[in-house]
XYZ file of C-alpha atoms in Angstrom:
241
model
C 39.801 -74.650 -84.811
C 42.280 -74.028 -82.821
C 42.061 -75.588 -78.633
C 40.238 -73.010 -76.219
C 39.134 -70.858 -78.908
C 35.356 -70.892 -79.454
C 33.263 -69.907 -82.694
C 31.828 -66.233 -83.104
C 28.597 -67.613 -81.695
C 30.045 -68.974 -79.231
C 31.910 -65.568 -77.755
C 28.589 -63.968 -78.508
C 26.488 -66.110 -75.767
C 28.031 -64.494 -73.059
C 28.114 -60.850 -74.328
C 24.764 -61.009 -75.125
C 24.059 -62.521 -71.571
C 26.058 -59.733 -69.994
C 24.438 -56.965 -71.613
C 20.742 -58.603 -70.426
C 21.924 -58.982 -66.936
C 22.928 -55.187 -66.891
C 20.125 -54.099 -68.745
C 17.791 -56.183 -66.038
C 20.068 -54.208 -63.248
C 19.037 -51.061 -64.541
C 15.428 -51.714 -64.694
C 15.282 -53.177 -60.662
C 16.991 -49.942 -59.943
C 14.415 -47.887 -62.139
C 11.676 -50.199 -60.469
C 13.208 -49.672 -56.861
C 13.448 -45.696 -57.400
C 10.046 -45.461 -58.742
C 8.699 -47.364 -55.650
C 10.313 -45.319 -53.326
C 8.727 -41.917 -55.119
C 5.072 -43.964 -55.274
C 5.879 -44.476 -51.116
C 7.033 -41.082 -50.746
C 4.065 -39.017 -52.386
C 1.419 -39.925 -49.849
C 3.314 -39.276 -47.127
C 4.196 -35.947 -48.811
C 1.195 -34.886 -48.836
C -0.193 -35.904 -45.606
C 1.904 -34.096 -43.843
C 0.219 -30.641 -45.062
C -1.836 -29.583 -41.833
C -5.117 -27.478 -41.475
C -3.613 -24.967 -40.611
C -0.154 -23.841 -42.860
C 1.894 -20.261 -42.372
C 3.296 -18.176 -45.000
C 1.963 -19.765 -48.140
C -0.540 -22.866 -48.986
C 2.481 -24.717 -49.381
C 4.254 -23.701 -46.038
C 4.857 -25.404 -42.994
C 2.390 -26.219 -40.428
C 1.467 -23.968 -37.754
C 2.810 -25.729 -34.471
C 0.544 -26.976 -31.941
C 1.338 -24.481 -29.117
C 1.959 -21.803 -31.848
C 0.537 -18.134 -30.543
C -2.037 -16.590 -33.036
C -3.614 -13.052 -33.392
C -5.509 -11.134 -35.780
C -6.462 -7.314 -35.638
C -9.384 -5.822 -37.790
C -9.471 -5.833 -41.562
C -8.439 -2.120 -42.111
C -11.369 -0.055 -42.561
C -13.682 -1.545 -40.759
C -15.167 -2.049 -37.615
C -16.634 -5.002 -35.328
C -20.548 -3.773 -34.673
C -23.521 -5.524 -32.397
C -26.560 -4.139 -33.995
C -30.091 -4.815 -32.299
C -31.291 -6.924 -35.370
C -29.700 -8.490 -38.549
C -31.157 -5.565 -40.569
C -30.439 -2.909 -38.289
C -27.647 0.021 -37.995
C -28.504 0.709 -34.796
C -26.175 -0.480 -31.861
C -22.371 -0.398 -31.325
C -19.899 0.072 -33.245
C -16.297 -0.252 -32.317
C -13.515 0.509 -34.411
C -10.489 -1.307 -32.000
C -10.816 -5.389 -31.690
C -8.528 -7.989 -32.047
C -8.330 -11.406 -30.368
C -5.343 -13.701 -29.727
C -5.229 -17.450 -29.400
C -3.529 -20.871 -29.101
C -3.388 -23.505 -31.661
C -4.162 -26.975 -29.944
C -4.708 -29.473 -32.854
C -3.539 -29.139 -36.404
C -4.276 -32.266 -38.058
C -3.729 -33.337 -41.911
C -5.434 -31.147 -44.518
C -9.002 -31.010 -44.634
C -9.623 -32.347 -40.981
C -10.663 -29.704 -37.790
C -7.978 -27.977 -36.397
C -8.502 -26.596 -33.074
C -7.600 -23.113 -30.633
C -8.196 -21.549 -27.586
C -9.112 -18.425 -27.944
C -7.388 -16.985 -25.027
C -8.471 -13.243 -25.761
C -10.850 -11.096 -26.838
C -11.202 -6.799 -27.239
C -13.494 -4.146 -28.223
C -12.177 -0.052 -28.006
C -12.746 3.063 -29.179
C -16.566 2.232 -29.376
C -19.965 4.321 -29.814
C -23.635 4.337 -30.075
C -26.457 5.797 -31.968
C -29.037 4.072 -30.050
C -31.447 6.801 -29.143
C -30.895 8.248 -25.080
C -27.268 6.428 -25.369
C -24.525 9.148 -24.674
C -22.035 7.366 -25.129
C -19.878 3.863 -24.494
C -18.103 3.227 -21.353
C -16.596 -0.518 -22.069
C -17.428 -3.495 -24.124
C -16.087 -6.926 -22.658
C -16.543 -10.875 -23.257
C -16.895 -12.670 -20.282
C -15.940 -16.500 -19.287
C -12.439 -16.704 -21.566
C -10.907 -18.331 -22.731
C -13.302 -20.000 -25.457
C -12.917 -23.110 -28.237
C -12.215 -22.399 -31.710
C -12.228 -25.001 -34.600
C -11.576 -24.802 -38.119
C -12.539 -26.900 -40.686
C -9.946 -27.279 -43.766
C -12.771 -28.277 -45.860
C -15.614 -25.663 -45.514
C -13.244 -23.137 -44.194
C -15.852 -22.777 -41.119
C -15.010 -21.283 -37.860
C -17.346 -22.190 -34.754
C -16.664 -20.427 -31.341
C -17.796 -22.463 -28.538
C -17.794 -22.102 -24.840
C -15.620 -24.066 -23.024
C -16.261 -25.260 -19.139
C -15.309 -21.674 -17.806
C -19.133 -20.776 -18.261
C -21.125 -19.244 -21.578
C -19.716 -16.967 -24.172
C -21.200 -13.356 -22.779
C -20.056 -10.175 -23.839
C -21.058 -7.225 -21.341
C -21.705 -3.403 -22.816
C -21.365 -0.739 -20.304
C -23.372 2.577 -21.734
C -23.835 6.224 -20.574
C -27.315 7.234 -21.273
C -29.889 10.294 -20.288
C -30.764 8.576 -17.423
C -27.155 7.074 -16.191
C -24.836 3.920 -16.708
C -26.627 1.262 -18.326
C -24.907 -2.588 -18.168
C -26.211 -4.917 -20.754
C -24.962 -8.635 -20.366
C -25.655 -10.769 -24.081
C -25.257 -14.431 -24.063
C -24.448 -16.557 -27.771
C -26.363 -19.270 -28.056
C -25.019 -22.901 -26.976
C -23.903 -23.728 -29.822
C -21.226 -20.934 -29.812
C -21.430 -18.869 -33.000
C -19.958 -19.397 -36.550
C -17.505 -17.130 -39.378
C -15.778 -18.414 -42.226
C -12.453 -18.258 -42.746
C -10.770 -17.076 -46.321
C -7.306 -17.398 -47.918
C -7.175 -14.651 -50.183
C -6.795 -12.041 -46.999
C -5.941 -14.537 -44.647
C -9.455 -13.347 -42.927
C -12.274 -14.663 -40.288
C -15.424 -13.138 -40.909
C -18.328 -13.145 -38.400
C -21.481 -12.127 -39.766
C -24.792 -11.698 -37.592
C -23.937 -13.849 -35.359
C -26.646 -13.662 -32.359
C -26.351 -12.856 -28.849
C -29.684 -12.706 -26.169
C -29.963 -10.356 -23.462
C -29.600 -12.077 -20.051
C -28.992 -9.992 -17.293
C -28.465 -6.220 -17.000
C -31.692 -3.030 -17.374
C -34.352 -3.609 -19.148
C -33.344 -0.923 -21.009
C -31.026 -2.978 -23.258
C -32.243 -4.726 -26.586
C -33.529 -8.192 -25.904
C -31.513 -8.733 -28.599
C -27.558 -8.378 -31.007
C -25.696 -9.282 -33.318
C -22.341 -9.403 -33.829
C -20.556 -8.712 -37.006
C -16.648 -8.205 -37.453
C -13.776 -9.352 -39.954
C -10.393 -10.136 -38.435
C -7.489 -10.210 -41.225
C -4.825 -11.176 -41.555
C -4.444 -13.721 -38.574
C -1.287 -14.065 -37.886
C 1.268 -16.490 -36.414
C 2.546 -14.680 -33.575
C 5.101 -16.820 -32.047
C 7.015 -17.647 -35.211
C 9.537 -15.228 -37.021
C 8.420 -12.587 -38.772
C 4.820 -13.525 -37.670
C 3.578 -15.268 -40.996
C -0.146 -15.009 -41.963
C -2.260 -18.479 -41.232
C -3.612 -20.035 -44.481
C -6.691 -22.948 -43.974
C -6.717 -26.063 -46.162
């Protein structure tokens, strides 16, 4: 054998060495890329927010963001003087406008102030009623939380004074003002994704002040959709998760 010249086994050692130490190589760099995706996913996901625009995969809807929603087309928002009733007002104009103030991670309570509130273009078939001079809500703005879970909306009063909404009416005998007051514990809808939609159904208000001509008694029922961002481009609809 000639000097410096090793046997086949011998040149083999260290090829077969070299090809371990790459193949080991490879796998830390598999191992350190699969690690970083493992890291990545949660954090991913947390940040989707309560409250998303555009799509349920879209961005969140920025604290501070302005909101609105109109009626659902074709319908209208009515206080009726019992759950089961058709007798009341019915208005065909309302919308309401708001302010996002917390948008937390999916499925948490994201919260608005619900700077504004309308009601137009309203009647009555309540007997001796002639007509509708004004329907307003009183002690604005209010608190507005959404659960991502349930998809539940609750309307609470803030410090300002209780939710009230006052119905000026024209009747046989002249104006009529009838001041309703919801409940302390606010009133609730649901919110839905397929229309982007808040629904409020029978949602009870007490007579407090006003003639004793007015119901002791209504309800509200109206369906907003689609609430929409406002304050971003092309005023996306708000999605719930």
């Amino acid at each position: 054998m000639e000097p410096g010249r090793g046997t086949v086994r011998d040149r083999a050692v260290p090829l077969e060495e070299g090809i371990h130490m790459r193949i080991i190589r490879y796998a830390a760099v598999l191992l350190t890329i699969s690690t970083g995706l493992l890291v990545a996913g949660p954090a991913r996901a947390a940040d989707q927010n309560v409250l998303v625009e555009g799509a349920l995969d879209g961005p969140a809807v920025a604290v501070g963001a302005e909101i609105a929603a109109s009626l659902r087309t074709g319908t209208s928002a009515t206080f009726f003087n019992a759950p089961d009733s058709t007798t009341g007002v019915t208005c065909t104009t309302s919308s309401f406008t708001g302010t996002v103030l917390t948008n937390p991670a999916a499925g948490g309570i994201a919260t608005e102030s619900l700077t504004g509130q309308t009601f137009a273009d309203c009647t009555s078939n309540t007997f001796g009623v002639t007509g509708v001079q004004s329907l307003t809500v009183g002690n604005l703005p209010y608190l507005a939380s959404v659960d991502g879970t349930t998809k539940a909306v609750t309307v609470t009063a803030t410090e300002v004074g209780p939710i009230q909404a006052t119905v000026v009416l024209n009747t046989i005998i002249g104006t009529v003002d009838c001041t309703f007051e919801a409940a302390a514990a606010g009133f609730t809808g649901v919110a839905a994704n397929e229309d982007n939609s808040i629904t409020f159904t029978n949602q009870q208000f007490t007579w407090v002040t006003g003639s004793t001509l007015c119901p002791t008694e209504t309800y509200l029922s109206a369906a907003y959709a689609p609430v929409i961002v406002t304050s971003s481009p092309e005023s996306p609809a708000v999605f719930v998760q």
